[in-house]
Amino acid sequence: MADLIAQGPQNYHRWRREIPDATTGRDLVIGRSDADWNVPWDPMISRAHVRLIPQADGRIEIMAVASARNPVYHQGRHALRFVLVPGDHFVIGKTTFTLAAATSNRSPERLRDAAGEEGLGVTENVFDHVALRRKHFRDVNSRIDVLTRLPDLIASSDSDQELLVRVTSVLLQSTPSAEAVSILSAAELKTDPDAPIEVLHYDNRSATLGGSPISRRLVKRSMEKRESILNVWAGGDSQYTTSAFTAREDVDWAYCVPLRTEACHGWVIYITGKLPDTETTGSGKPLDVSEQLHDDVKFAELVGTTMASLQQSRQLQRRQAAMRNFFAPVVMRALAGGDTAKVLQPREADLTVMFCDLRGFSRRSEQDSQKLLQLLSDVSDALGVMTKHILGYDGVIGDFHGDASMGFWGWPLAQDQSILQAASAALAIQAEYHRSDLGFRCGIGLAHGRAVAGQIGTKDQVKVTAFGPVVNLSSRLESMSKRFGAEIILDEATRAGIVASGQQQFKLRRLAKVRPAGFTSPVEISELIGEAAIGTHQVTDALIADYEAALDLFCGGDLDAALKQFRSLPTWDGPTQMMVKQILSGDSDGEVIELPK
């Protein structure tokens, strides 16, 4: 395919990009920023300036974008729409865009036809990369400008393709004797001599010259040795001047620089060119080719190392981004600061555990039985409310159970404020459900105690979760919330932590002493009350005081007085009605309420 070359006022203001095939139906926009192809160096170019429409005959149609401020010049005239043929160009501001003739440099056949495959008439120089880095540039002044701009130039690339474009452009403009620069991917070439070599990006100095041949043998040798290798073909070195074998008229040498990171596995930089003007030593003796090209090879090594490091960093960022779907931010921070296996290893910790269940799910399932996909979407949004606030208050998502989720605090790093963080998350979840139009409410159980947390499971499947009695208790408390008509229920340890903190924004009400199913010891439970309305009423401080007074009578065994006190409280209050029913049923002696599953 043909390429479009952009050239600005400075040598390094340049890129070369491949025009997509017309059959793809893909148009491209050129602009200064946020376009398909950006020209960041020219302020005369608008954010979106021209649209490129590839044609079947290798030409491209150019259309000025209506919002573009400055004119587009084609053949010396202001033009809004025109067709560009190979070798033709147009100008915007101080940047010239040239349509280069189609090249075959990306063709696998061309790679196989490269010169020097049998090693005839070739001088090979291997550069040890450690020694190369220690050796100074012979002419550092010619490199210093590019070297100072190199980190920002590469790091500001917003995509892998943009990175390749910038690197090839930098290498071509900073290597005076280079005719062409390619970045290749040949990971399988070491084991399979016939494996394909992929050209990730290519650039040369000519808008008409075809792609330079690539020596498979040179690429293979460089990858095997993991060192930069320079090949000089006959005619480029005096000891081979009698040989008729040359690579090509415009190519005297080629060197290959391997990139030594897993992020760029199998990638190499491949540069070809003509011999520079003969240089001499202080004694007047001509420098050999390897000495003349020493700075160029060293510079390519430096650029390659910078690019490989950036790719390694980007790969890590992508992995971390993918892991964020599985690990909470607090876990990600712990993983970033330590060994993964050690961080995720199961261990005992003081945890505050939350179980949060949707209320109204069964009713909605029956109502929306003919709209199951919409129901699934609504349930996902409702679960998203839970996970957002669990993660937002530095919790860890431990598991999902149908229409319920489990979160916990206190692992992988100890959290002094784990109880307050969990309580704050519970109130935030409650408040958002009351504000939203999702049609759901929630029931939440919070418990605090020792548990095992970490990567738990079988050798075939693992997950990060928590295990222990406190987890079971939290689940039981969530179930009790429905019976008591209280949306958030806490155990004694969680209540004690909130009271000890002295935080006034947490309103508490003792509910009862109960024995959850599966537990032998009774648990005193409390309600955490948020500012969100429960039904259409608010639980006031006076109501809490009156309820707890009635509860004290109940626990003291004076059931008649307790019943009288409870009956004086509002009938809309769920815990009050629960206690009235309990006393009337005669199932309790006034101290412990037995709760079946």
XYZ file of C-alpha atoms in Angstrom, residues 427 430-432 434-435 487 529-535 537-539:
17
model
C -24.610 4.001 54.811
C -28.300 2.518 51.699
C -28.492 6.189 50.722
C -27.909 5.548 47.020
C -33.083 5.303 48.453
C -32.148 8.015 45.928
C -31.666 -2.289 56.731
C -29.287 4.196 61.077
C -28.515 6.516 58.197
C -30.087 9.803 57.220
C -31.963 8.059 54.403
C -35.650 7.627 55.232
C -36.820 4.158 56.200
C -40.192 3.991 54.495
C -40.456 8.024 58.470
C -37.269 8.915 60.308
C -35.896 7.074 63.328
